mmCIF file of C-alpha atoms in Angstrom:
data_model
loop_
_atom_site.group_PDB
_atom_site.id
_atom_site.type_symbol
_atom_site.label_atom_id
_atom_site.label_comp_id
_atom_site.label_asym_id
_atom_site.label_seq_id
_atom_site.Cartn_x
_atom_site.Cartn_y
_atom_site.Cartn_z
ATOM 1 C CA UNK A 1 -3.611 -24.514 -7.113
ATOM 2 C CA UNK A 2 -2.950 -20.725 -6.835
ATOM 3 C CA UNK A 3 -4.975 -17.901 -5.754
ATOM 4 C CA UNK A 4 -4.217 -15.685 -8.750
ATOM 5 C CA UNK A 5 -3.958 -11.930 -9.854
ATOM 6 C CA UNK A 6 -4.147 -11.486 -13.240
ATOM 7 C CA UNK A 7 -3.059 -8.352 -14.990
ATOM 8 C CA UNK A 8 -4.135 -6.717 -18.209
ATOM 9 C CA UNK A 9 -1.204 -5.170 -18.478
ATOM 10 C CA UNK A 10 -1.905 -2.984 -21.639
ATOM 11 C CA UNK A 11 -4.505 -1.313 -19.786
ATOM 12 C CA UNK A 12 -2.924 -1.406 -16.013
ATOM 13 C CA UNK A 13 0.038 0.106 -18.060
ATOM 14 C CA UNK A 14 -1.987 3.070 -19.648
ATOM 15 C CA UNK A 15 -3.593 3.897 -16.425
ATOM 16 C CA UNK A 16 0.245 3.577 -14.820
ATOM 17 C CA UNK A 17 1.440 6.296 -17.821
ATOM 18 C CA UNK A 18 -1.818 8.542 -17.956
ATOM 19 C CA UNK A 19 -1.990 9.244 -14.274
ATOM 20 C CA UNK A 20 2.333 10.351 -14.241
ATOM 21 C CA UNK A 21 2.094 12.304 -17.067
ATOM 22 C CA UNK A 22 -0.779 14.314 -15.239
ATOM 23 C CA UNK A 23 1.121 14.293 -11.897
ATOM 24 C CA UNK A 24 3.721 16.724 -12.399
ATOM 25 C CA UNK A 25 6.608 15.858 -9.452
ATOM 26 C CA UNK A 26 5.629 12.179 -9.094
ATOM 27 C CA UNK A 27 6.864 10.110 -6.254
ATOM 28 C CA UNK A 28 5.708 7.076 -6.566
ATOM 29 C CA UNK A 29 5.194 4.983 -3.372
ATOM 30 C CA UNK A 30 6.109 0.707 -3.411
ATOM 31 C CA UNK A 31 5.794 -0.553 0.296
ATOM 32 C CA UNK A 32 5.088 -3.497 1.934
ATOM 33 C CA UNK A 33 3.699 -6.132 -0.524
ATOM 34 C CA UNK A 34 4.452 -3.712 -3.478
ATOM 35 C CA UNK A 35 0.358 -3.366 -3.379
ATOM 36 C CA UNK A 36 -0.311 -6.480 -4.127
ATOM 37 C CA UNK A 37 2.433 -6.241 -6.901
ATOM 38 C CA UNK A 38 5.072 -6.893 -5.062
ATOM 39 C CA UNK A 39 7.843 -4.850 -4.536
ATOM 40 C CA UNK A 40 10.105 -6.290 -7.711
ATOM 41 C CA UNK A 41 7.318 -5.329 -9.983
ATOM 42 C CA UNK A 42 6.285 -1.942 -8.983
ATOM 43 C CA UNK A 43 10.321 -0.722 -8.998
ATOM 44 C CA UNK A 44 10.553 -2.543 -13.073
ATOM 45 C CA UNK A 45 7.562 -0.491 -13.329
ATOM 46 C CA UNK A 46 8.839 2.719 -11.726
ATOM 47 C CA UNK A 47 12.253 1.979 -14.015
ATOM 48 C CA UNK A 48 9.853 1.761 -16.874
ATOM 49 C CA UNK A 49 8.279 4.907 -16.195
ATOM 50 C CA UNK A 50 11.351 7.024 -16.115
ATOM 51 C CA UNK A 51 11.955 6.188 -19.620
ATOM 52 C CA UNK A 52 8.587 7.865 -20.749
ATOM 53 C CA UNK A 53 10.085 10.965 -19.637
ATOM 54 C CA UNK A 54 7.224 11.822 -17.188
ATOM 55 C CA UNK A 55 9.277 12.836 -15.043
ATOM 56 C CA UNK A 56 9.583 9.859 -12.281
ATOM 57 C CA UNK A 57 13.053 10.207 -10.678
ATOM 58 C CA UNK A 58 12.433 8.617 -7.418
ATOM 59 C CA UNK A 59 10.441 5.878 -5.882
ATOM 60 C CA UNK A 60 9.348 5.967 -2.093
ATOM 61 C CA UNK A 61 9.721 2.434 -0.051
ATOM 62 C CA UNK A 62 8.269 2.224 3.214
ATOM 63 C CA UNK A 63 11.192 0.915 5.363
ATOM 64 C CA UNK A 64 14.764 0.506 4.946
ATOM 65 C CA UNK A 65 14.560 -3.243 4.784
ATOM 66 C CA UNK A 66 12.599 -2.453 1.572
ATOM 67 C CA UNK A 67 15.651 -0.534 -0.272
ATOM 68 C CA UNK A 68 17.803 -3.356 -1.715
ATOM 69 C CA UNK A 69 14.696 -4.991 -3.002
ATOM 70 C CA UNK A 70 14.105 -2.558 -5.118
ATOM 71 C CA UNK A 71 17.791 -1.226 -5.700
ATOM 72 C CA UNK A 72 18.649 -3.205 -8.205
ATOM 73 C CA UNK A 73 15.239 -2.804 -10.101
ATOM 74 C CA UNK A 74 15.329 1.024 -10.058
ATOM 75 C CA UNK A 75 17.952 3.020 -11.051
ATOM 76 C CA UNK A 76 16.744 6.607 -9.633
ATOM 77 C CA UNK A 77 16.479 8.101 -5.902
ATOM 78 C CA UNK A 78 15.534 5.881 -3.136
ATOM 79 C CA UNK A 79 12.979 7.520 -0.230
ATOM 80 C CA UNK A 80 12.569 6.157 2.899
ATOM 81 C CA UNK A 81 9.420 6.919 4.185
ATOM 82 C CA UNK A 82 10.093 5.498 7.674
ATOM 83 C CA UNK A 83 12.167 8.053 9.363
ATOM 84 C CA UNK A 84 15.326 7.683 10.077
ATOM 85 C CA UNK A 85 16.591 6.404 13.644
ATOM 86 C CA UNK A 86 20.005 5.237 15.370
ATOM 87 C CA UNK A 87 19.030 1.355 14.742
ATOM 88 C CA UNK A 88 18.048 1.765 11.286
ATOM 89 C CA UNK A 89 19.561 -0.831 9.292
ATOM 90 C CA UNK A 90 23.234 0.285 7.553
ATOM 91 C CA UNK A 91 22.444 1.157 3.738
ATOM 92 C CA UNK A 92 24.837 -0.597 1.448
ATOM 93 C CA UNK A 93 27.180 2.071 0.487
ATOM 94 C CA UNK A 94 27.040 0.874 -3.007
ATOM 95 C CA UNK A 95 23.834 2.839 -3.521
ATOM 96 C CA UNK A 96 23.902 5.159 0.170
ATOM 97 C CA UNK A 97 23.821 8.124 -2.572
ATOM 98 C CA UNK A 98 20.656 7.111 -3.951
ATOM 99 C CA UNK A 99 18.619 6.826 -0.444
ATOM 100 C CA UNK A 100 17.020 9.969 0.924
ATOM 101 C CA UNK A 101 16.692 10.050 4.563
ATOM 102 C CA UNK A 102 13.343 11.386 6.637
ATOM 103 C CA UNK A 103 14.239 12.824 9.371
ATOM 104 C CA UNK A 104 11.558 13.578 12.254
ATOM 105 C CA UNK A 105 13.792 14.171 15.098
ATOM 106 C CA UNK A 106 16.113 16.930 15.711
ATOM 107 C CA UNK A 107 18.673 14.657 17.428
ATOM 108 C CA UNK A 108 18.298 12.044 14.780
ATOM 109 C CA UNK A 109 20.532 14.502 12.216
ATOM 110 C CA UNK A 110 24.021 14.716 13.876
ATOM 111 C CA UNK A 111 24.070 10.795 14.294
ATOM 112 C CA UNK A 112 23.369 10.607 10.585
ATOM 113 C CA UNK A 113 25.932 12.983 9.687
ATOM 114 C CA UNK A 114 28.517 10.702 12.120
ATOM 115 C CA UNK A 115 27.286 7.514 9.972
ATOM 116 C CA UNK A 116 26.913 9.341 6.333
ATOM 117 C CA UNK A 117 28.450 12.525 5.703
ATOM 118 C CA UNK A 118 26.541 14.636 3.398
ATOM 119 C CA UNK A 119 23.740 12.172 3.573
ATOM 120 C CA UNK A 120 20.571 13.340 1.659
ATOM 121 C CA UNK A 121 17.377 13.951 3.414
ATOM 122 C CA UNK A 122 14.234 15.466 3.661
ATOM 123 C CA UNK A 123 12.922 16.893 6.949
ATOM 124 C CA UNK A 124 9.001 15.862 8.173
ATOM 125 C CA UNK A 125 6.946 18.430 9.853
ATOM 126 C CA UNK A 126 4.073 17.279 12.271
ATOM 127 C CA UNK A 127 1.022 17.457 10.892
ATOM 128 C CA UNK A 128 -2.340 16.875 12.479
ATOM 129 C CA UNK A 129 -2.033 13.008 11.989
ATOM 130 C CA UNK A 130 0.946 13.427 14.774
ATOM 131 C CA UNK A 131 2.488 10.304 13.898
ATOM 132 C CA UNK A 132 5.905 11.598 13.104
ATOM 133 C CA UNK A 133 7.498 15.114 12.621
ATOM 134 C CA UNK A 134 9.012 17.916 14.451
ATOM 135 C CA UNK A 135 7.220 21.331 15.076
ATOM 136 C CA UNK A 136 8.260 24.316 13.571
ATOM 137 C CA UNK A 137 10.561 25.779 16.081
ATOM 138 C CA UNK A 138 12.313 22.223 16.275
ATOM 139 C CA UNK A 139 12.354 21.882 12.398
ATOM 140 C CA UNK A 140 14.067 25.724 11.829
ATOM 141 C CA UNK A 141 17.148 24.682 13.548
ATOM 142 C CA UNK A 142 17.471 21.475 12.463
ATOM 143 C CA UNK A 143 17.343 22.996 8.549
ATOM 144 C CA UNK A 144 20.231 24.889 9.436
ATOM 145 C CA UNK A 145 22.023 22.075 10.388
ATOM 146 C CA UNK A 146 20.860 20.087 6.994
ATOM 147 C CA UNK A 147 21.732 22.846 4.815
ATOM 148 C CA UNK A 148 24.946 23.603 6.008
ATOM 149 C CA UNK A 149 26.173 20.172 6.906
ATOM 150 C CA UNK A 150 23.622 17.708 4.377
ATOM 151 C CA UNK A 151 22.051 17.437 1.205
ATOM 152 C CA UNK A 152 18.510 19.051 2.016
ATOM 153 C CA UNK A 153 16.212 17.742 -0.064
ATOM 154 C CA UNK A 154 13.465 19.613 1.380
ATOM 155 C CA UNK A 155 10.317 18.989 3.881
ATOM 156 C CA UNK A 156 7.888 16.160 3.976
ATOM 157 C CA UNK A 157 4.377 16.447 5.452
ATOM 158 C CA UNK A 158 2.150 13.165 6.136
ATOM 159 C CA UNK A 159 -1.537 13.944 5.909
ATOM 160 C CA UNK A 160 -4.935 11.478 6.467
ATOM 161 C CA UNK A 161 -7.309 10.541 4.549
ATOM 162 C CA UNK A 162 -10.249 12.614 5.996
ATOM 163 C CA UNK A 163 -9.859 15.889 3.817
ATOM 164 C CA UNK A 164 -8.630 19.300 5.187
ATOM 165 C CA UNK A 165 -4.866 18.703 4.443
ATOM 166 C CA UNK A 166 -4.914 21.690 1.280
ATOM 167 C CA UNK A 167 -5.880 23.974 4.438
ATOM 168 C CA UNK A 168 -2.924 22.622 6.681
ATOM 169 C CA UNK A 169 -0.585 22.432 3.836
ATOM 170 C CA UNK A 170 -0.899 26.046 3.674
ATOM 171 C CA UNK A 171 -0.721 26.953 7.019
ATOM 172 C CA UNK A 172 2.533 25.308 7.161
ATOM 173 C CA UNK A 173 4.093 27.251 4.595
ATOM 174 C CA UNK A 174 5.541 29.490 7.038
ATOM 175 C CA UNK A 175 7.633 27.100 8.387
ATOM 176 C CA UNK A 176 8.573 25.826 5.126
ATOM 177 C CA UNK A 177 9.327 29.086 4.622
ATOM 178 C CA UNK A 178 11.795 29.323 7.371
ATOM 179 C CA UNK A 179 13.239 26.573 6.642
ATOM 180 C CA UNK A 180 14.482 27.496 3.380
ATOM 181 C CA UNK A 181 13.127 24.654 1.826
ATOM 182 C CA UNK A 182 12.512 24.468 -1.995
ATOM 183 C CA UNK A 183 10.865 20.946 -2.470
ATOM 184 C CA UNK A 184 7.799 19.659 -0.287
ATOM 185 C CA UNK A 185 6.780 16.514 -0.696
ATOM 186 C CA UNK A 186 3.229 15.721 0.389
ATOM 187 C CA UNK A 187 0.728 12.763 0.517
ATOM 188 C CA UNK A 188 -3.172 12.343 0.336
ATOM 189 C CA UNK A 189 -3.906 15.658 -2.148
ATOM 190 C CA UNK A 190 -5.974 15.516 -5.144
ATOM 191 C CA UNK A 191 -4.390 16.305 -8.405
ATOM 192 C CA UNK A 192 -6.513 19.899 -7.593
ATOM 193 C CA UNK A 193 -5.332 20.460 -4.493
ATOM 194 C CA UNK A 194 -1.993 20.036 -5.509
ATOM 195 C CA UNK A 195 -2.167 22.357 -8.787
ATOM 196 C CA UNK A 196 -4.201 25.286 -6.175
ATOM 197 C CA UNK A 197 -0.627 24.926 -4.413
ATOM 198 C CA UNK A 198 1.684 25.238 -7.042
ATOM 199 C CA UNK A 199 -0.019 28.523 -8.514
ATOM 200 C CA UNK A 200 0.102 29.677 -5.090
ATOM 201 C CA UNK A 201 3.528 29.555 -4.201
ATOM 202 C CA UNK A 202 5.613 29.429 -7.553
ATOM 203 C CA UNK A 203 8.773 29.159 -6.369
ATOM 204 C CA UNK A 204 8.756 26.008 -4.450
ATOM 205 C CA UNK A 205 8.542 22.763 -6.146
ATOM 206 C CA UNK A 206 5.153 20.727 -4.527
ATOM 207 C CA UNK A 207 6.282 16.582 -5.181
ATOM 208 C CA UNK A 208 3.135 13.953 -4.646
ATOM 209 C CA UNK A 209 3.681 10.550 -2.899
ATOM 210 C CA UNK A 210 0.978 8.179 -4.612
ATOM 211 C CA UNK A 211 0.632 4.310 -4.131
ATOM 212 C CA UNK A 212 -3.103 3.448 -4.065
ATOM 213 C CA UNK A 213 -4.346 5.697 -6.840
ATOM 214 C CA UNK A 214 -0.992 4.892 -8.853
ATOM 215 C CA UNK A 215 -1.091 1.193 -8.792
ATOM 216 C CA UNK A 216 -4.762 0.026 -8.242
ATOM 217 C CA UNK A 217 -7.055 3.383 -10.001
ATOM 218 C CA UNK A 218 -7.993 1.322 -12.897
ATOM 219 C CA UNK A 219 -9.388 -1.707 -10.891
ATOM 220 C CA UNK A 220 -10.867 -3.198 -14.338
ATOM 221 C CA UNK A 221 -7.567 -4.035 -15.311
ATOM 222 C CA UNK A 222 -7.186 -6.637 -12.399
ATOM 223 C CA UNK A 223 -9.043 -9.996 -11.940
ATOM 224 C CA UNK A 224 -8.353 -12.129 -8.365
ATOM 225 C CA UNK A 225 -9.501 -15.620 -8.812
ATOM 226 C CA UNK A 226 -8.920 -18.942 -6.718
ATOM 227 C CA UNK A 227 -9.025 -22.692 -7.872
ATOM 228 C CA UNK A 228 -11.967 -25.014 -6.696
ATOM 229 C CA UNK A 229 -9.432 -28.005 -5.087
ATOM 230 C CA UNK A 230 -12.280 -30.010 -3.693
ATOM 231 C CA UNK A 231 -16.298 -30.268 -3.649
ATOM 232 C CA UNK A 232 -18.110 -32.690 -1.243
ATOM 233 C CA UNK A 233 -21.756 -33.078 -0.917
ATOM 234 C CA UNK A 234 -23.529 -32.447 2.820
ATOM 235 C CA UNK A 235 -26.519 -33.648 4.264
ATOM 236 C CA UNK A 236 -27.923 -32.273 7.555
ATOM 237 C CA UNK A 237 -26.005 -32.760 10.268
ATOM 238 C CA UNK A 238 -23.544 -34.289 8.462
ATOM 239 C CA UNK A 239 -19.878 -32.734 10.683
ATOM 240 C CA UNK A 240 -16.890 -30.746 8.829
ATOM 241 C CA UNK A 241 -14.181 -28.991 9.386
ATOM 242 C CA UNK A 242 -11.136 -28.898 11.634
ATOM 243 C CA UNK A 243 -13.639 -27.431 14.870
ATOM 244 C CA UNK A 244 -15.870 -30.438 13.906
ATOM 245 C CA UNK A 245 -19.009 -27.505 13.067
ATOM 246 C CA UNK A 246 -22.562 -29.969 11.926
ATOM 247 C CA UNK A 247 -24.176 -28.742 8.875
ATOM 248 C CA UNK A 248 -27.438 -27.365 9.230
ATOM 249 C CA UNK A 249 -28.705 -28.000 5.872
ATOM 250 C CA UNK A 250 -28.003 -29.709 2.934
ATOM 251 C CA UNK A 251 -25.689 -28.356 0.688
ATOM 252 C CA UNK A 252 -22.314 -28.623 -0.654
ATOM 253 C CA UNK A 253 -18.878 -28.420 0.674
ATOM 254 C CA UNK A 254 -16.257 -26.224 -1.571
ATOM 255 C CA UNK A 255 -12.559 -26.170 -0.911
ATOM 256 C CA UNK A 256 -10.908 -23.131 -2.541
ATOM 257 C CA UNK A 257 -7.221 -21.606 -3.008
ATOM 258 C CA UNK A 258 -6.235 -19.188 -0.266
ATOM 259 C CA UNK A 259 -5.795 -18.618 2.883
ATOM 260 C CA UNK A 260 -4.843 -16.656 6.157
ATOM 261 C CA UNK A 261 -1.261 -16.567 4.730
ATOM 262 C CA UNK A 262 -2.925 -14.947 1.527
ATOM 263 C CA UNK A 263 -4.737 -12.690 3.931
ATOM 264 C CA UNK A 264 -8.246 -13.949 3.099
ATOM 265 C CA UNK A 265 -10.013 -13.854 6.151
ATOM 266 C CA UNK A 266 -8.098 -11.162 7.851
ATOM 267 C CA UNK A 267 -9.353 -7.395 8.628
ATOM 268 C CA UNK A 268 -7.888 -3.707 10.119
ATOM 269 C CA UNK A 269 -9.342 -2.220 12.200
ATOM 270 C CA UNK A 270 -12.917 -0.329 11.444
ATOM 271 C CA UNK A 271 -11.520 2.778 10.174
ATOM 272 C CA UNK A 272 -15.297 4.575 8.981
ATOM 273 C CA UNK A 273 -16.686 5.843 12.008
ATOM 274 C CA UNK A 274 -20.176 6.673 10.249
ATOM 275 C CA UNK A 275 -23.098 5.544 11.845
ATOM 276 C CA UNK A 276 -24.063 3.296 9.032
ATOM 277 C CA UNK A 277 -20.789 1.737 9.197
ATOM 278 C CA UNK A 278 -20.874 0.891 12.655
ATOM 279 C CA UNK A 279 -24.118 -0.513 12.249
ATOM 280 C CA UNK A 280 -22.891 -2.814 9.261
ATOM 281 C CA UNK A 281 -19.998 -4.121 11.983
ATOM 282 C CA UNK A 282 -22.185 -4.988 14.740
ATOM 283 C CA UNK A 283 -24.124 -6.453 12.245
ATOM 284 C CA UNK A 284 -21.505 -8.492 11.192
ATOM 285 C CA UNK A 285 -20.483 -9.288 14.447
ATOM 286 C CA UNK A 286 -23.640 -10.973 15.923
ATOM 287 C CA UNK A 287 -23.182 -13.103 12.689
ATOM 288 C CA UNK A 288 -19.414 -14.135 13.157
ATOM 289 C CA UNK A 289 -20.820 -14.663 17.229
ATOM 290 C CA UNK A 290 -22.864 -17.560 15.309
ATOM 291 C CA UNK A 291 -20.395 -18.991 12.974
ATOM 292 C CA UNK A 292 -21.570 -16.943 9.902
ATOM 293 C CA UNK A 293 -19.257 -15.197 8.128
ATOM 294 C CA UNK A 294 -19.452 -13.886 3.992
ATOM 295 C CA UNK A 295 -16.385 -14.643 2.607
ATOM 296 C CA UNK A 296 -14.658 -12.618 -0.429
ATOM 297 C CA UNK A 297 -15.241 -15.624 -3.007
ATOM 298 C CA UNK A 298 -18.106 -15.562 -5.990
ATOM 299 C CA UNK A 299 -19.663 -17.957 -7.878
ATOM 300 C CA UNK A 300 -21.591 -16.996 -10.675
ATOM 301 C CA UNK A 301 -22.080 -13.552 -9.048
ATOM 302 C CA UNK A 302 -22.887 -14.286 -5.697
ATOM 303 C CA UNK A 303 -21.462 -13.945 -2.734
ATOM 304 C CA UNK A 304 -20.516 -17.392 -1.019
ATOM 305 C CA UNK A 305 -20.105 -17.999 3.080
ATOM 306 C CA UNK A 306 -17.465 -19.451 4.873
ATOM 307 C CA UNK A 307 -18.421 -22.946 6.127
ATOM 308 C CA UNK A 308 -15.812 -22.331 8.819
ATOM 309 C CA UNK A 309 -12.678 -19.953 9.015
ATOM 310 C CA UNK A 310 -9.992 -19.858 6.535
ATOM 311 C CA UNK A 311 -7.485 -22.375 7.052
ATOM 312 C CA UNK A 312 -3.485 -21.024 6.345
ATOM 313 C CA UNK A 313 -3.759 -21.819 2.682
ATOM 314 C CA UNK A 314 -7.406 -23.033 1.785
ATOM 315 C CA UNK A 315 -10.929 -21.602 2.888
ATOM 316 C CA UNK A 316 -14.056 -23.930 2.912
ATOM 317 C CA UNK A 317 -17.125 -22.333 1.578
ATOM 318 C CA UNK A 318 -20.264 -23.367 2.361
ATOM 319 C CA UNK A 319 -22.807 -23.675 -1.124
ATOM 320 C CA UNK A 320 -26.622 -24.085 -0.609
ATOM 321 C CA UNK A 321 -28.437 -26.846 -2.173
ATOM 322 C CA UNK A 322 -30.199 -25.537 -5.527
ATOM 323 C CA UNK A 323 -26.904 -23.922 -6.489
ATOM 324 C CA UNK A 324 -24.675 -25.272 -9.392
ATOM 325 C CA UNK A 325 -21.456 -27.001 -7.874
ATOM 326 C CA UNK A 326 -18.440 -26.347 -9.470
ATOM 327 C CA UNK A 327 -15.734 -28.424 -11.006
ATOM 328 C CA UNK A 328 -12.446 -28.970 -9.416
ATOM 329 C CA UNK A 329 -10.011 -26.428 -11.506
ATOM 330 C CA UNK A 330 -12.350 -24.009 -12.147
ATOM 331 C CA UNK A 331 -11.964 -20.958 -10.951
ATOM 332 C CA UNK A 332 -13.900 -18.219 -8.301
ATOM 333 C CA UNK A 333 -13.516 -14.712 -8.159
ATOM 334 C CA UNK A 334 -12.502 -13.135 -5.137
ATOM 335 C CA UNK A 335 -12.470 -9.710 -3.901
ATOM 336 C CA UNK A 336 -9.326 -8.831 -1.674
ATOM 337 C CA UNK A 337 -7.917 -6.038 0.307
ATOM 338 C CA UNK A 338 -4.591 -5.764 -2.363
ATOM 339 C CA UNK A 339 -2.124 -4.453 0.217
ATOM 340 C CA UNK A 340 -3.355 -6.891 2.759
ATOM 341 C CA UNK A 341 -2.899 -9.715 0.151
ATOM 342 C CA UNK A 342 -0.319 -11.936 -1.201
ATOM 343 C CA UNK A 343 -0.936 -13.973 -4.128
ATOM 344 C CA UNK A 344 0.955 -16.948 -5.172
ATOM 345 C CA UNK A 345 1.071 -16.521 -8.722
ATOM 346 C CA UNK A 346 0.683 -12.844 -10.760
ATOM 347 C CA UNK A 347 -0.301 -13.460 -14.647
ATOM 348 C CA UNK A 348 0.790 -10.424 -16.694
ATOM 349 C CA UNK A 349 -1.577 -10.742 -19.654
ATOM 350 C CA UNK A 350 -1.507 -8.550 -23.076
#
């Protein structure tokens, strides 16, 4: 039986159409497991979009391995967000016009140019997240080069998620400047931050990359559930499990949908570094050190444990004695990590 995501699509829709019509330049961004979505569905979606004529011309894919997928779903520009280097996968010159090219690397250019005359791209500036980008006095020259020799489309800048960027956005407008860029495209700004930019520099055009608040904002429009596939009774000291783990108390024994190959289970890094935060993790810690773990299932509102970890495509979930046992079939809510989670069957409900 599945672990499910189920869709109320007139409302996931709405939220889909309200937020583009009050993003003004919107890029939206389908990567990796298309959010949860998949990739298929967020480019019908994207393809659906640009007939509401909000303004959606082109959809932003994380790597080049991603483009196909959603080439044939999508009929607009093609961004790849991953920047472009020698062993980057050929593009299919079917739709090689549709794909913009980031560019991070002054040297990465010519050997574009050899590949794809007149290839489109956009050039990324470093930013304080220094994961990619070239600095100013790299990026001037390397403008020249794209508008003489490529289509520019313009300068990209990569932010985080800790606030500040409006204030670095703006000190990099000189080199955006000298570039001769018209278009930057720009990621992590409230709707705000972004109109504060536009009324301060009229003449170039400011284009938003949005995934997260795009696809998942309206989290009331989307219900994760997994199927009850077994319930067994335990007694005390009664053994389970593939390590063989002896139940401490009585209780009952329920196997669920999902997995590690769903991503239940499975965590990042700690990315808060708050005090409180931290505290919750070591917390958490001395309780995985002793085999306790909360998983992300419910049952009538409460949280259940893992008996031991997930297993690739089931979890067993340990339910305390005085609790009401479920049925085989019916069904759990989960809470999941959407980007970190594949699901084997997606309802679209109306």
């Amino acid at each position: 039986m599945p672990l499910k995501l189920t869709v109320d699509t007139d409302r996931w829709r709405k939220h889909v159409q309200t937020f583009a019509e009050a993003t003004p330049g919107l890029v939206p961004v389908a990567k990796g497991n298309g959010y949860g979505f998949t990739l298929r569905k967020l480019a019908h979606q994207t393809e659906w979009l640009t007939g509401l004529d909000a303004g959606v011309d082109t959809l932003a894919v994380g790597t080049y391995n991603e483009v196909w997928e959603v080439a044939t779903r999508f009929s607009g520009s093609i961004y790849v967000l991953t920047p472009w280097r020698p062993y980057s996968p050929e593009i299919n010159p079917e739709i090689a016009d549709r794909v913009i090219h980031t560019i991070s690397r002054p040297e990465d250019l010519p050997l574009l140019l050899e590949r794809q005359p007149n290839a489109r791209v956009i050039l990324e500036l470093v930013t304080s997240m220094r994961r990619h980008g070239m600095t100013p006095s790299a990026l001037w020259p390397t403008a020249t080069i794209a508008r003489e020799h490529a289509q520019f489309e313009g300068i990209t800048m990569h932010f985080g998620l800790d606030g500040g960027s409006l204030a670095e956005v703006r000190a990099q407008m000189d080199a955006v400047v000298g570039a001769e860029a018209k278009t930057v495209w720009v990621s992590h700004l409230s709707a705000n931050e972004m109109a504060q930019l536009r009324a301060s520099y009229g003449d170039i055009t400011f284009r938003a990359r949005v995934g997260t608040g795009l696809w998942l904002g309206d989290r009331g429009a989307l219900d994760v559930t997994a199927t009850v596939e077994d319930v067994h009774p335990l007694e005390r000291g009664y053994s389970y499990g593939y390590r063989g783990r002896t139940a401490l108390r009585a209780g009952h024994l329920v196997v669920a949908s999902g997995g590690t190959a769903h991503g239940i289970g499975l965590e990042a890094p700690l990315g808060d570094t708050h005090l409180r935060s931290r505290a919750v993790a070591v917390a958490r810690g001395g309780l995985d050190a002793m085999g306790q773990a909360r998983s992300p299932y419910t049952l009538d509102g409460k949280t259940l444990w893992f008996a031991e970890p997930p297993h690739m495509q089931e979890s067993m979930l340990m339910l305390p004695s005085g609790a009401r046992v479920p049925e085989v079939g019916e069904e759990l809510e989960v809470r999941v990590r959407y980007t970190a989670t594949s699901f084997d069957e997606i309802v679209l409900e109306s």
